[in-house]
Coordinates of C-alpha atoms in Angstrom, one line a residue:
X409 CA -16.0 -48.1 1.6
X410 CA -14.2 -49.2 -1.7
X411 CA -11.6 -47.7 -3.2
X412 CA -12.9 -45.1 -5.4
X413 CA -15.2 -43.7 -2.5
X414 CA -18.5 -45.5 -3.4
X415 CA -20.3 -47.5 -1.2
X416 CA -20.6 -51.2 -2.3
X417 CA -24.3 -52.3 -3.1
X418 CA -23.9 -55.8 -3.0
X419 CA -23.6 -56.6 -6.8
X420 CA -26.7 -55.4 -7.8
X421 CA -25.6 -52.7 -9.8
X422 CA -23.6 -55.0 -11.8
X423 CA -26.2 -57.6 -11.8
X424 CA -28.7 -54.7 -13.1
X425 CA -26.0 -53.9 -15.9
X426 CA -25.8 -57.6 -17.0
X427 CA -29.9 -57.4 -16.9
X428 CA -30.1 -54.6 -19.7
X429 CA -27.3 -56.0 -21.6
X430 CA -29.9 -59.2 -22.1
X431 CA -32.2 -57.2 -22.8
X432 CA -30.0 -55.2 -25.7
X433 CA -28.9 -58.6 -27.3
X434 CA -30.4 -60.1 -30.0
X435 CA -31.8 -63.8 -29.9
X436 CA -29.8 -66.3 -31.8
X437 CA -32.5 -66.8 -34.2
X438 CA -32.4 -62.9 -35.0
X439 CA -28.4 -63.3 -35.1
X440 CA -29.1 -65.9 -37.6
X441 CA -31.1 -64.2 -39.9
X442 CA -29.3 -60.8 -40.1
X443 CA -26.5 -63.9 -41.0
X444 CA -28.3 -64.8 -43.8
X445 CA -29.1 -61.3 -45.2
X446 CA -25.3 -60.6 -45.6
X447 CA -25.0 -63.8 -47.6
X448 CA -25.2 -63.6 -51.6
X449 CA -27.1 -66.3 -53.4
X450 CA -26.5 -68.1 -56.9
X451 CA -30.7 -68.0 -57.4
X452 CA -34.1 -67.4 -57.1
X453 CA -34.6 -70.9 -55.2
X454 CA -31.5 -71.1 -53.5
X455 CA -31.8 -68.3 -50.4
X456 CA -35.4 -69.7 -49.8
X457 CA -34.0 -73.4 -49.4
X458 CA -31.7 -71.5 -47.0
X459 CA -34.5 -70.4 -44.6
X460 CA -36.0 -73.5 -44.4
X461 CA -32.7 -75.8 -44.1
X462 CA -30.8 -73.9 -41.6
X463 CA -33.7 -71.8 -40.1
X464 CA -36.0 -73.9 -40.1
X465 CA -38.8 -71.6 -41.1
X466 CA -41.0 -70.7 -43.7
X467 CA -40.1 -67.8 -46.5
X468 CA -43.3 -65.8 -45.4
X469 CA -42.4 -66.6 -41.7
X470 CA -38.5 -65.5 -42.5
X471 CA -39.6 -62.4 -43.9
X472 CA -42.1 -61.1 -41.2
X473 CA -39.3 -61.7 -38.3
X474 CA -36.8 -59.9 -40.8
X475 CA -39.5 -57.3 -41.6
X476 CA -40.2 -57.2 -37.6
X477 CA -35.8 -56.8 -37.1
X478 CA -35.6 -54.0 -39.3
X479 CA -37.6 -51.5 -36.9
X480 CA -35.6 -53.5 -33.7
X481 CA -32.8 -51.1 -32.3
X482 CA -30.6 -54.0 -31.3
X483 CA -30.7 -55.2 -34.7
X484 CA -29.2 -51.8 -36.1
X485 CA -26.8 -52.1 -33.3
X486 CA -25.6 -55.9 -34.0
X487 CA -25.5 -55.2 -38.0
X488 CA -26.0 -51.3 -38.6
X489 CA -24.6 -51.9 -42.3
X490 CA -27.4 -55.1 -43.1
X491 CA -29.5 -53.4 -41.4
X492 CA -29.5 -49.6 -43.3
X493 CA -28.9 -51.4 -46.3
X494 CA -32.5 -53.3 -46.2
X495 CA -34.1 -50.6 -44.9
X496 CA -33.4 -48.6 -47.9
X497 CA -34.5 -51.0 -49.9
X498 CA -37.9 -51.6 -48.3
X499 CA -38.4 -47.8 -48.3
X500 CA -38.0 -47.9 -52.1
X501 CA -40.6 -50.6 -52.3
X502 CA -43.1 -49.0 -50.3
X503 CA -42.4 -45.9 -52.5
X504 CA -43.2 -47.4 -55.9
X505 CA -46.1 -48.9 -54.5

């Protein structure tokens, strides 16, 4: 037995443990995003230029993934600051409508 009294199972409790974590972490293209949320931008035109030079996706595409990362708990837990602070935001839209 180990030290510590346990018996050894072979790595696959740590292997399970890396599993999850994968499973926890965001995609780089969700990293990316909640990247470009936290940036401020001189215009209208200029975040939407943005999306599709460095993301290489459409505004409306952008948008739904965002909308999507929002309600993601892995999101709140890579960015809980971005992530409250859009959340309030669409709440307030949804509440004028």
């Amino acid at each position: 037995m180990p030290a510590g009294g346990a018996a050894d199972d072979g790595g696959a409790g740590r292997r399970e443990e890396r599993e999850r974590g994968r499973e926890r972490a965001l995609g780089r293209r969700e990293r990316d995003i909640l990247a470009l949320e936290r940036r401020g931008f001189p215009g209208p035109g200029a975040k939407e230029r943005a999306i599709r030079e460095e993301l290489g996706l459409s505004p409306v595409r952008y948008y739904q993934l965002l909308n999507a990362l929002l309600d993601d708990t892995r999101a709140l837990a890579h960015d809980p600051v971005t992530v409250n602070r859009l959340r309030r935001i669409r709440e307030t839209r949804r509440a004028e409508r």
